[in-house]
Short mmCIF file of C-alpha atoms in Angstrom, two decimals:
data_model
loop_
_atom_site.label_atom_id
_atom_site.label_comp_id
_atom_site.label_asym_id
_atom_site.label_seq_id
_atom_site.Cartn_x
_atom_site.Cartn_y
_atom_site.Cartn_z
CA LEU A 1 0.03 0.06 0.30
CA ILE A 2 2.99 2.63 1.09
CA ASN A 3 4.14 1.60 -2.61
CA CYS A 4 1.32 2.46 -4.35
CA TYR A 5 1.25 5.82 -2.41
CA TYR A 6 4.67 6.13 -3.18
CA ILE A 7 4.36 5.57 -7.00
CA SER A 8 1.00 7.69 -7.16
CA TYR A 9 3.04 10.27 -5.98
CA LEU A 10 5.61 10.30 -8.35
CA ILE A 11 3.22 9.78 -11.46
CA LEU A 12 1.19 12.94 -9.72
CA SER A 13 4.18 15.04 -9.69
CA TYR A 14 5.71 14.11 -12.82
CA LEU A 15 2.41 15.23 -14.16
CA ILE A 16 1.90 18.79 -12.31
CA LEU A 17 6.16 19.43 -13.38
CA PHE A 18 5.09 18.52 -16.79
CA TYR A 19 2.11 21.07 -16.76
CA THR A 20 3.91 23.38 -15.03
CA ASP A 21 6.84 23.33 -17.76
CA ASN A 22 4.50 23.19 -20.70
CA MET A 23 2.63 26.69 -19.06
CA ASP A 24 6.40 27.95 -18.44
CA THR A 25 6.85 27.87 -21.79
CA ILE A 26 3.63 29.08 -23.20
CA ARG A 27 4.86 32.36 -20.90
CA ASP A 28 8.19 32.81 -22.22
CA LYS A 29 6.60 32.47 -25.66
CA TYR A 30 4.35 35.01 -24.70
CA ASP A 31 6.96 37.29 -23.89
CA VAL A 32 9.01 37.22 -26.77
CA VAL A 33 5.26 37.70 -28.61
CA THR A 34 4.46 40.78 -26.44
CA ALA A 35 8.14 42.08 -26.72
CA SER A 36 8.58 42.35 -29.96
CA PHE A 37 5.13 43.85 -30.82
CA VAL A 38 6.77 47.12 -28.58
CA SER A 39 10.42 47.33 -30.38
CA GLN A 40 9.75 45.85 -33.84
CA PRO A 41 6.60 47.17 -34.98
CA ARG A 42 5.50 45.41 -38.70
CA PRO A 43 5.56 47.91 -41.31
CA ARG A 44 2.38 47.18 -43.67
CA GLU A 45 4.28 45.31 -46.41
CA GLU A 46 5.75 43.27 -44.25
CA SER A 47 2.21 42.35 -43.20
CA LYS A 48 1.12 41.66 -46.47
CA ALA A 49 4.00 39.39 -47.20
CA LEU A 50 3.58 37.59 -43.90
CA LEU A 51 -0.31 37.05 -45.86
CA ARG A 52 0.10 36.19 -49.32
CA LYS A 53 2.88 33.19 -47.64
CA PHE A 54 0.01 32.30 -45.54
CA ARG A 55 -2.50 32.17 -48.44
CA ASP A 56 0.48 30.21 -50.30
CA ASN A 57 1.11 27.52 -47.51
CA LEU A 58 -2.37 27.35 -47.17
CA LYS A 59 -3.58 26.66 -51.16
CA SER A 60 -0.96 23.98 -50.60
CA SER A 61 -2.38 21.94 -47.74
CA PHE A 62 -5.31 21.85 -49.00
CA ASP A 63 -5.53 17.53 -48.51
CA GLU A 64 -3.50 17.91 -44.68
CA LEU A 65 -5.82 20.19 -43.25
CA SER A 66 -8.91 18.03 -44.77
CA ASN A 67 -8.04 14.87 -43.81
CA ALA A 68 -7.06 15.66 -40.21
CA VAL A 69 -10.34 17.59 -39.97
CA ARG A 70 -12.32 14.30 -41.09
CA GLU A 71 -10.17 12.33 -38.80
CA ASP A 72 -11.19 14.32 -36.06
CA PHE A 73 -14.86 14.19 -36.39
CA ASN A 74 -16.16 13.14 -40.25
CA LYS A 75 -16.11 16.29 -41.77
CA PRO A 76 -17.08 15.80 -45.56
CA GLU A 77 -14.09 17.57 -47.88
CA LEU A 78 -17.12 19.11 -50.00
CA GLU A 79 -18.11 20.63 -46.65
CA PHE A 80 -14.92 21.67 -45.35
CA TYR A 81 -13.86 23.16 -48.82
CA VAL A 82 -16.99 25.30 -49.45
CA ALA A 83 -17.52 26.82 -45.57
CA GLU A 84 -13.93 26.99 -44.72
CA TYR A 85 -11.26 26.49 -46.75
CA ALA A 86 -12.43 28.72 -49.67
CA PRO A 87 -14.13 31.44 -47.51
CA ALA A 88 -10.51 31.37 -45.80
CA ILE A 89 -8.93 31.78 -49.54
CA GLY A 90 -11.24 33.81 -50.38
CA GLU A 91 -11.50 36.50 -47.43
CA LEU A 92 -7.61 36.56 -47.04
CA THR A 93 -7.65 38.14 -51.10
CA ASN A 94 -10.12 39.91 -50.09
CA ILE A 95 -8.27 42.08 -47.67
CA LEU A 96 -4.68 42.38 -49.31
CA ASN A 97 -6.74 43.57 -52.06
CA ASN A 98 -7.97 46.55 -49.98
CA LEU A 99 -5.86 46.60 -47.51
CA ASP A 100 -4.23 49.99 -48.25
CA THR A 101 -7.19 51.23 -48.93
CA ILE A 102 -8.75 50.49 -45.34
CA LEU A 103 -5.92 51.48 -43.38
CA SER A 104 -5.87 54.40 -44.90
CA SER A 105 -6.34 57.52 -42.89
CA SER A 106 -9.46 59.97 -42.95
CA LYS A 107 -9.65 63.33 -43.37
CA ASN A 108 -12.95 63.42 -45.02
CA VAL A 109 -16.10 65.06 -43.10
CA ASP A 110 -19.26 66.81 -44.21
CA SER A 111 -19.11 69.80 -42.21
CA ILE A 112 -16.72 71.75 -39.90
CA PRO A 113 -17.12 73.71 -36.84
CA ILE A 114 -15.23 77.50 -37.36
CA THR A 115 -13.02 76.81 -33.72
CA PHE A 116 -11.63 73.62 -35.34
CA SER A 117 -11.33 75.08 -38.66
CA THR A 118 -7.16 76.51 -38.94
CA LEU A 119 -6.53 72.37 -37.33
CA SER A 120 -5.06 70.03 -39.97
CA THR A 121 -7.11 66.63 -38.51
CA GLU A 122 -5.86 62.96 -39.71
CA ILE A 123 -7.71 60.06 -37.98
CA GLU A 124 -5.55 56.83 -38.41
CA LYS A 125 -6.13 53.31 -37.74
CA SER A 126 -3.41 51.98 -35.01
CA PRO A 127 -2.58 48.64 -33.99
CA LEU A 128 -3.52 47.84 -30.55
CA GLY A 129 -0.45 45.60 -29.34
CA THR A 130 -1.11 41.47 -29.08
CA ILE A 131 -4.73 39.98 -29.67
CA LEU A 132 -5.52 36.66 -27.83
CA ILE A 133 -7.74 34.51 -30.31
CA ILE A 134 -9.22 31.62 -28.53
CA SER A 135 -11.20 29.35 -31.46
CA PRO A 136 -13.62 26.70 -31.64
CA PHE A 137 -14.23 23.24 -33.02
CA ASN A 138 -16.96 23.27 -35.16
CA TYR A 139 -15.08 25.48 -37.94
CA PRO A 140 -11.90 25.23 -36.79
CA LEU A 141 -10.13 26.68 -40.12
CA ILE A 142 -12.15 29.40 -40.84
CA LEU A 143 -12.97 30.55 -37.21
CA ALA A 144 -9.41 30.92 -36.42
CA VAL A 145 -7.93 32.33 -39.84
CA SER A 146 -10.43 34.81 -40.27
CA PRO A 147 -9.53 36.55 -36.85
CA LEU A 148 -6.61 35.80 -37.66
CA ILE A 149 -5.39 37.59 -40.88
CA GLY A 150 -7.63 40.89 -39.94
CA ALA A 151 -5.37 41.01 -36.46
CA ILE A 152 -2.15 40.56 -38.87
CA ALA A 153 -2.96 42.40 -41.25
CA SER A 154 -4.08 45.53 -38.97
CA GLY A 155 0.04 44.83 -37.39
CA ASN A 156 -0.93 43.57 -34.26
CA ASN A 157 0.27 40.49 -33.33
CA VAL A 158 -0.94 37.12 -32.37
CA VAL A 159 -1.46 34.21 -29.52
CA LEU A 160 -3.98 31.83 -31.30
CA LYS A 161 -4.97 28.95 -29.26
CA LEU A 162 -6.32 26.35 -31.32
CA PRO A 163 -9.33 23.41 -29.86
CA TYR A 164 -6.50 20.56 -29.45
CA ASP A 165 -8.31 18.69 -27.04
CA GLN A 166 -10.84 18.10 -29.05
CA LEU A 167 -9.91 18.48 -32.80
CA PRO A 168 -5.91 17.22 -32.37
CA ASN A 169 -5.37 16.10 -35.28
CA PHE A 170 -6.84 19.29 -36.99
CA SER A 171 -5.09 21.14 -34.39
CA ASN A 172 -1.45 19.73 -35.44
CA ALA A 173 -1.76 20.49 -39.14
CA LEU A 174 -3.40 23.94 -38.66
CA LYS A 175 -0.04 25.04 -36.16
CA LEU A 176 2.57 23.75 -39.02
CA VAL A 177 1.04 25.54 -41.56
CA ILE A 178 0.26 28.98 -39.60
CA ASP A 179 3.78 28.01 -38.33
CA ASN A 180 5.93 28.09 -41.07
CA SER A 181 3.66 31.64 -42.19
CA PHE A 182 4.65 33.76 -39.23
CA PRO A 183 7.66 34.32 -36.97
CA GLN A 184 7.34 33.02 -34.19
CA ASP A 185 8.21 36.28 -32.23
CA GLN A 186 4.81 37.39 -33.68
CA VAL A 187 2.43 34.58 -33.87
CA LEU A 188 2.07 32.04 -31.32
CA VAL A 189 0.11 29.31 -31.71
CA VAL A 190 -0.96 26.98 -28.46
CA ASN A 191 -2.44 23.95 -28.65
CA GLY A 192 -4.17 22.49 -25.45
CA GLY A 193 -7.25 22.59 -23.78
CA ILE A 194 -9.60 24.01 -20.85
CA GLU A 195 -5.55 24.77 -18.69
CA GLU A 196 -3.80 26.18 -21.14
CA SER A 197 -7.31 28.74 -22.16
CA GLN A 198 -7.39 29.72 -18.13
CA PHE A 199 -3.60 29.92 -18.32
CA LEU A 200 -3.81 32.20 -21.38
CA LEU A 201 -6.49 34.56 -20.02
CA ASN A 202 -5.38 34.78 -15.81
CA ASP A 203 -1.73 34.49 -16.71
CA CYS A 204 -1.14 36.73 -19.27
CA LYS A 205 -2.36 39.96 -20.85
CA PHE A 206 -3.42 41.45 -23.64
CA ASP A 207 -4.43 44.38 -25.77
CA LYS A 208 -8.02 42.88 -26.93
CA ILE A 209 -9.82 38.93 -26.67
CA PHE A 210 -11.41 37.36 -29.45
CA PHE A 211 -13.68 34.23 -28.85
CA THR A 212 -16.20 32.68 -30.18
CA GLY A 213 -17.77 29.48 -28.35
CA SER A 214 -20.58 28.98 -26.05
CA THR A 215 -22.91 31.86 -24.00
CA ASN A 216 -21.50 29.73 -20.88
CA VAL A 217 -17.84 29.76 -21.81
CA GLY A 218 -17.89 33.30 -22.92
CA LYS A 219 -19.56 34.92 -19.84
CA ILE A 220 -16.21 33.23 -18.04
CA VAL A 221 -14.01 34.81 -20.49
CA TYR A 222 -15.59 38.00 -20.58
CA LYS A 223 -15.26 37.98 -16.28
CA ALA A 224 -11.49 37.70 -16.51
CA ALA A 225 -10.55 40.04 -19.51
CA ALA A 226 -12.81 42.58 -17.49
CA GLU A 227 -10.57 41.81 -14.32
CA LYS A 228 -7.84 43.28 -16.64
CA LEU A 229 -9.65 46.33 -18.56
CA THR A 230 -9.39 43.87 -21.73
CA PRO A 231 -11.77 44.64 -24.61
CA VAL A 232 -13.19 41.85 -25.48
CA VAL A 233 -15.17 40.06 -28.81
CA LEU A 234 -17.49 37.60 -28.18
CA GLU A 235 -18.98 35.45 -30.55
CA LEU A 236 -21.63 32.99 -28.80
CA GLY A 237 -25.03 31.63 -30.58
CA GLY A 238 -28.20 31.26 -29.42
CA LYS A 239 -31.59 29.96 -31.08
CA SER A 240 -31.70 31.04 -35.13
CA PRO A 241 -35.43 30.85 -35.69
CA VAL A 242 -36.49 30.39 -39.25
CA PHE A 243 -40.01 31.94 -40.54
CA ILE A 244 -42.27 30.71 -43.39
CA SER A 245 -44.67 32.78 -44.02
CA LYS A 246 -47.83 32.68 -46.14
CA ASN A 247 -46.08 34.39 -48.60
CA ILE A 248 -43.36 31.55 -49.44
CA ASP A 249 -43.42 31.48 -53.38
CA ILE A 250 -45.32 28.12 -53.22
CA SER A 251 -43.88 27.48 -57.46
CA SER A 252 -40.12 27.53 -55.82
CA LEU A 253 -40.92 25.43 -52.36
CA GLU A 254 -38.58 22.50 -53.37
CA LYS A 255 -36.00 24.63 -53.88
CA LEU A 256 -36.33 26.88 -50.88
CA LEU A 257 -36.69 24.13 -48.37
CA LYS A 258 -33.67 22.61 -49.80
CA ARG A 259 -31.40 25.31 -49.35
CA LEU A 260 -33.45 25.64 -45.76
CA LEU A 261 -32.52 21.74 -44.76
CA TRP A 262 -28.41 22.14 -46.03
CA GLY A 263 -28.04 24.60 -44.28
CA LYS A 264 -29.52 23.37 -41.37
CA PHE A 265 -27.48 19.74 -41.22
CA THR A 266 -24.37 21.22 -42.97
CA ASN A 267 -21.93 20.35 -39.53
CA ALA A 268 -24.58 18.27 -38.27
CA GLY A 269 -25.86 21.10 -37.13
CA GLN A 270 -22.77 22.06 -34.95
CA THR A 271 -22.91 26.05 -36.26
CA CYS A 272 -23.88 28.90 -34.58
CA VAL A 273 -25.74 30.44 -36.88
CA ALA A 274 -27.68 26.90 -37.97
CA PRO A 275 -31.18 27.35 -38.31
CA ASP A 276 -32.59 25.89 -35.11
CA TYR A 277 -35.93 25.56 -35.42
CA LEU A 278 -39.09 26.75 -38.21
CA LEU A 279 -42.08 28.09 -37.97
CA ILE A 280 -44.71 28.02 -40.53
CA ASP A 281 -47.55 29.86 -41.28
CA SER A 282 -50.52 27.65 -40.58
CA SER A 283 -51.79 28.29 -44.09
CA VAL A 284 -48.63 26.51 -45.86
CA TYR A 285 -48.10 24.04 -43.00
CA ASP A 286 -49.56 20.87 -44.35
CA LYS A 287 -47.46 21.56 -48.30
CA VAL A 288 -44.51 23.18 -46.29
CA LEU A 289 -44.23 19.82 -44.41
CA ASN A 290 -45.02 17.48 -46.71
CA ILE A 291 -42.05 18.89 -49.24
CA ILE A 292 -39.52 18.92 -46.17
CA PHE A 293 -40.31 15.30 -45.09
CA LYS A 294 -40.17 14.65 -49.18
CA ILE A 295 -36.79 15.81 -49.48
CA PHE A 296 -35.79 14.54 -46.35
CA LYS A 297 -36.32 10.83 -47.42
CA SER A 298 -34.72 11.87 -50.41
CA ASP A 299 -31.23 13.28 -49.49
CA PHE A 300 -31.43 12.60 -45.42
CA ALA A 301 -32.69 9.50 -44.05
CA ASN A 302 -30.48 6.64 -45.05
CA VAL A 303 -27.57 8.86 -44.30
CA ASN A 304 -24.95 6.60 -41.61
CA LYS A 305 -22.06 6.50 -39.97
CA SER A 306 -19.90 5.65 -42.86
CA ASP A 307 -21.46 8.51 -45.25
CA GLU A 308 -19.84 12.15 -45.60
CA PHE A 309 -21.88 13.63 -42.54
CA SER A 310 -19.98 15.37 -40.19
CA HIS A 311 -20.24 13.49 -36.02
CA ILE A 312 -20.54 15.01 -32.72
CA VAL A 313 -17.22 16.26 -32.10
CA ASN A 314 -17.62 14.71 -28.54
CA GLU A 315 -19.46 12.46 -25.76
CA ARG A 316 -20.90 15.12 -23.85
CA GLY A 317 -23.06 16.60 -26.71
CA PHE A 318 -23.57 13.18 -28.11
CA ASN A 319 -25.23 12.55 -24.61
CA ARG A 320 -26.95 16.46 -24.43
CA LEU A 321 -29.13 15.74 -27.69
CA SER A 322 -29.59 12.07 -26.91
CA GLN A 323 -31.44 13.39 -23.65
CA ILE A 324 -33.48 16.01 -25.12
CA LEU A 325 -34.57 14.15 -27.88
CA GLN A 326 -35.48 11.91 -25.52
CA GLU A 327 -37.36 14.27 -24.23
CA THR A 328 -39.70 16.21 -26.22
CA LYS A 329 -43.12 15.34 -27.16
CA GLY A 330 -42.88 16.15 -30.71
CA ASP A 331 -43.78 13.79 -33.41
CA ILE A 332 -39.98 12.26 -34.70
CA LEU A 333 -39.23 11.39 -38.00
CA SER A 334 -35.76 9.99 -38.31
CA GLY A 335 -33.17 8.45 -40.69
CA ASP A 336 -33.26 4.24 -41.26
CA ASN A 337 -30.10 4.29 -39.96
CA LYS A 338 -30.24 5.26 -36.21
CA SER A 339 -27.31 7.31 -33.96
CA ASP A 340 -24.27 5.74 -32.92
CA LYS A 341 -22.93 6.37 -29.54
CA ASP A 342 -19.51 4.75 -30.19
CA SER A 343 -18.30 6.69 -33.57
CA LEU A 344 -20.54 9.74 -32.40
CA PHE A 345 -22.83 9.87 -35.88
CA PHE A 346 -26.26 11.46 -34.79
CA SER A 347 -28.63 10.74 -36.93
CA PRO A 348 -30.50 13.24 -38.73
CA THR A 349 -33.84 14.28 -37.08
CA ILE A 350 -37.43 16.18 -37.65
CA VAL A 351 -39.13 16.78 -35.03
CA SER A 352 -43.31 18.53 -35.70
CA ASN A 353 -46.19 19.44 -33.70
CA ILE A 354 -44.06 20.74 -30.89
CA ASP A 355 -44.66 23.71 -28.40
CA TRP A 356 -42.48 26.55 -26.69
CA ASN A 357 -42.33 24.11 -23.47
CA ASP A 358 -40.59 21.41 -25.54
CA SER A 359 -37.32 20.18 -24.52
CA LEU A 360 -36.02 20.78 -27.85
CA MET A 361 -36.82 24.69 -27.43
CA GLN A 362 -35.21 25.73 -24.16
CA SER A 363 -31.91 25.99 -25.33
CA GLU A 364 -30.31 25.81 -28.64
CA ILE A 365 -29.62 22.19 -30.30
CA PHE A 366 -26.52 22.84 -31.94
CA GLY A 367 -27.09 19.06 -33.55
CA PRO A 368 -28.06 17.58 -36.39
CA ILE A 369 -32.62 17.96 -35.14
CA LEU A 370 -34.83 20.82 -36.38
CA PRO A 371 -38.02 21.08 -34.49
CA ILE A 372 -41.44 22.59 -35.91
CA MET A 373 -43.81 24.54 -34.76
CA LYS A 374 -47.23 25.84 -36.80
CA TYR A 375 -48.46 29.80 -35.96
CA ASN A 376 -51.80 30.68 -36.46
CA SER A 377 -51.25 34.16 -35.76
CA SER A 378 -49.45 36.89 -38.17
CA LEU A 379 -45.77 37.67 -39.08
CA THR A 380 -45.66 40.59 -36.88
CA ASP A 381 -47.20 38.21 -33.47
CA ILE A 382 -44.91 35.89 -34.09
CA VAL A 383 -42.09 37.86 -34.28
CA LYS A 384 -43.08 39.62 -31.15
CA LYS A 385 -43.58 35.74 -29.80
CA VAL A 386 -39.74 35.16 -30.42
CA ALA A 387 -38.09 38.26 -29.63
CA SER A 388 -39.46 37.66 -26.09
CA ILE A 389 -38.59 34.33 -25.36
CA HIS A 390 -35.45 34.31 -27.51
CA ASP A 391 -34.03 37.50 -27.60
CA THR A 392 -31.06 38.44 -30.04
CA PRO A 393 -30.45 35.51 -31.81
CA LEU A 394 -27.26 35.50 -33.74
CA ALA A 395 -29.14 34.96 -36.91
CA ALA A 396 -32.47 34.92 -38.14
CA TYR A 397 -34.08 32.85 -41.67
CA LEU A 398 -37.64 34.57 -43.30
CA PHE A 399 -38.55 32.71 -46.49
CA SER A 400 -41.20 34.68 -48.19
CA SER A 401 -41.19 36.52 -51.31
CA SER A 402 -42.71 39.75 -49.82
CA ASP A 403 -40.69 42.42 -48.77
CA ASN A 404 -42.77 44.01 -46.01
CA ASP A 405 -41.95 40.13 -44.26
CA LEU A 406 -38.83 41.03 -44.50
CA LYS A 407 -39.21 44.83 -43.48
CA THR A 408 -41.37 43.05 -40.18
CA LEU A 409 -38.24 41.11 -39.35
CA GLN A 410 -36.03 44.04 -39.64
CA LYS A 411 -38.24 46.17 -37.18
CA TYR A 412 -39.15 43.86 -34.61
CA LEU A 413 -36.64 41.33 -33.90
CA ARG A 414 -33.01 42.32 -32.58
CA CYS A 415 -30.87 39.59 -34.16
CA GLY A 416 -26.54 39.59 -35.74
CA GLY A 417 -27.70 39.25 -39.07
CA ILE A 418 -31.04 38.09 -41.26
CA VAL A 419 -30.88 35.95 -44.28
CA ALA A 420 -34.09 35.92 -46.87
CA ASN A 421 -34.76 32.54 -48.86
CA ASP A 422 -31.30 30.71 -47.74
CA ALA A 423 -28.81 29.65 -45.01
CA LEU A 424 -26.14 30.57 -43.23
CA TRP A 425 -25.21 33.37 -45.20
CA THR A 426 -24.72 35.22 -42.49
CA ALA A 427 -21.26 34.26 -41.40
CA GLY A 428 -20.17 32.99 -44.63
CA CYS A 429 -20.31 36.47 -46.40
CA PHE A 430 -17.13 37.98 -45.56
CA ILE A 431 -17.84 40.98 -47.71
CA THR A 432 -19.94 42.26 -44.87
CA PRO A 433 -19.70 42.20 -41.11
CA PHE A 434 -21.05 39.50 -38.94
CA GLY A 435 -21.21 38.84 -35.22
CA GLY A 436 -23.90 39.24 -32.40
CA ILE A 437 -25.53 41.25 -30.02
CA GLY A 438 -26.79 40.82 -26.43
CA THR A 439 -26.93 37.44 -25.36
CA SER A 440 -25.58 36.21 -29.00
CA GLY A 441 -22.62 38.45 -28.13
CA PHE A 442 -20.83 41.66 -29.21
CA GLY A 443 -18.08 42.91 -31.25
CA ASN A 444 -17.90 42.32 -35.67
CA TYR A 445 -15.24 40.68 -38.36
CA HIS A 446 -15.14 39.78 -41.75
CA SER A 447 -12.58 41.56 -43.62
CA LYS A 448 -12.73 45.83 -43.44
CA TRP A 449 -14.64 44.92 -40.14
CA THR A 450 -11.83 42.53 -38.46
CA ILE A 451 -9.55 45.08 -39.44
CA ASP A 452 -11.93 47.64 -37.81
CA THR A 453 -11.57 45.39 -34.41
CA PHE A 454 -8.27 45.09 -33.94
CA THR A 455 -6.96 48.93 -34.34
CA HIS A 456 -7.57 52.29 -32.72
CA GLU A 457 -8.61 54.74 -34.33
CA ARG A 458 -6.15 56.93 -33.47
CA ALA A 459 -7.04 61.69 -34.19
CA VAL A 460 -3.52 62.84 -35.06
CA LEU A 461 -4.48 67.09 -34.97
CA LYS A 462 -1.85 69.95 -36.10
CA GLN A 463 -2.29 73.47 -35.71
CA PRO A 464 -0.45 76.03 -37.45
CA LEU A 465 1.93 78.83 -36.13
CA TRP A 466 -0.14 81.33 -38.72
CA ALA A 467 -3.44 80.73 -37.27
CA GLU A 468 -2.20 82.12 -33.44
CA SER A 469 -3.62 85.04 -34.02
CA LEU A 470 -6.99 83.64 -34.25
CA ILE A 471 -6.93 81.67 -31.21
CA SER A 472 -5.24 84.06 -29.08
CA SER A 473 -8.56 84.90 -27.53
CA ARG A 474 -8.48 81.72 -25.00
CA TYR A 475 -4.94 83.11 -23.36
CA PHE A 476 -4.56 85.30 -19.76
CA PRO A 477 -5.64 87.36 -18.61
CA TYR A 478 -9.59 86.70 -19.30
CA THR A 479 -11.15 89.55 -20.54
CA LYS A 480 -14.69 90.30 -21.43
CA GLU A 481 -13.91 90.94 -24.98
CA ASN A 482 -12.45 87.72 -25.36
CA LEU A 483 -15.06 86.20 -23.92
CA LYS A 484 -17.44 88.20 -26.53
CA ALA A 485 -15.57 87.09 -29.12
CA LEU A 486 -15.38 83.13 -28.40
CA LYS A 487 -19.25 83.01 -27.89
CA LEU A 488 -19.28 84.76 -31.57
CA VAL A 489 -16.21 82.21 -33.43
CA SER A 490 -18.59 79.29 -31.93
CA SER A 491 -22.24 80.62 -33.08
CA LEU A 492 -21.20 80.78 -36.20
CA PRO A 493 -22.90 77.58 -38.48
CA GLU A 494 -19.77 75.07 -39.65
CA ILE A 495 -18.20 75.50 -42.93
CA PRO A 496 -19.74 73.10 -44.71
CA ILE A 497 -16.47 70.99 -46.45
CA ALA A 498 -18.65 68.67 -48.67
CA THR A 499 -21.18 71.07 -50.35
CA LEU A 500 -18.13 73.61 -51.10
CA LYS A 501 -16.51 70.99 -52.85
CA ASN A 502 -19.09 69.90 -54.77
CA LEU A 503 -19.98 73.65 -55.81
CA ALA A 504 -15.67 74.27 -56.70
CA TYR A 505 -16.42 70.79 -58.91
CA LEU A 506 -19.99 71.90 -60.76
CA LEU A 507 -17.82 75.29 -60.51
CA SER A 508 -14.73 73.96 -62.53
CA ILE A 509 -16.80 72.17 -64.90
CA PHE A 510 -19.08 75.47 -65.36
CA ALA A 511 -15.31 76.67 -66.75
CA ILE A 512 -14.21 74.14 -68.45
CA GLY A 513 -17.03 74.21 -70.96
CA PHE A 514 -16.79 78.02 -70.88
CA PHE A 515 -13.18 78.31 -72.18
CA LEU A 516 -14.06 74.99 -74.14
CA GLY A 517 -17.09 76.49 -75.74
CA LYS A 518 -15.43 80.06 -76.43
CA TYR A 519 -12.40 77.86 -78.09
CA PHE A 520 -14.20 76.71 -80.54
CA SER A 521 -16.42 78.98 -81.17
#
């Protein structure tokens, strides 16, 4: 017994030593990255060269990355390409093509107060410093690469924490690509799990934290950041509703519902903007439901664990989905091939005839289960109902041919983004901002907006010496005459810069036309 205790003590001591050494190594590398930002600020052209190299390395690593993520949770190659790889390459190219314009100093204003008319004003975007990015498992390439390239393009250094505890193969593959693309004193990739995340959050100081994940973990990240007054971007989730109104295009119903089911079952529903539940107007309910069942039986009912269909990433997620499905009071339509816990394959499932109290309606599903409800009220009323129960989802979807229906969602529902007649595009369209609101997070990113997120807009003002006579009324001794002069200046209307520019443009066109007319007459 004593020997057993002694052996256990040695093993425990070894594990503690290993953990401490690992954290010490991370700390040493973190110190190098943060010091490098201060001592060697990276010029814009160097950032662009690094991003071009990273793009080249990504292009040559598709097979390795795709095979790795397949090993981790059976993510199909086509799905990996469409939802992650192609958007990553596309956003990289878009940033490189537009970086000079995005980072250019701004001077344009429509009007300016007389008080500031002597100042030369410039607003420049300066990098924040060292950024911590904590990326999730569900879209491990794009949700790591998208914030990374924006941070690098902005001139920042980065510490990127990958989900090695859940995706060891992919994390190792992506780490290799990144390590071969960026200097180690500018980008540090940390493979690990909860312990590494806690160490980075609690023992290191960053200039901004970018987190993608669950709401519960987002709260932990936010609390840790608040202790050090570190600004954060939180990309969370929520129950993203789908509204099918009576104004849906009946002639195109099968095409529209095929889009909807693709969006739901992509990545086995493990998508932060996945259609979470479906609300169908009673007047089209039977027709819509029949076609949904038809598409489901054709495309998804025969899917099995060996097919091109993502698996659930871990046993905890599988058990959670199994539990809420067991507790539902709705009518279950599942595939012929049942879920398999050993492989973590969860069969695509549709559940109709549910109500707001159902087990499937209590929290974000984050899996291949689609609950369906009928509504008898107006679209406005059901949107208000959603807003009162599941406020601020990350996305909302509308299937309708009516612009008024779309305006109803825009007016009454707060959400991260809205898509009409398709699914998932709020996250996939990198030429528009993406981000949550309220419980679904805060802060935007994608291309230009990622750079805005990772830069500080800094004012640079210059006062010319010739303006001394115009600003001298502010000096001591204070007199009533000076106060009167200052009040007069403050009461004058702003100088309409934009109007004057347009007027000057029109006058120049008129002058050119006048002289040309004189010359040729």
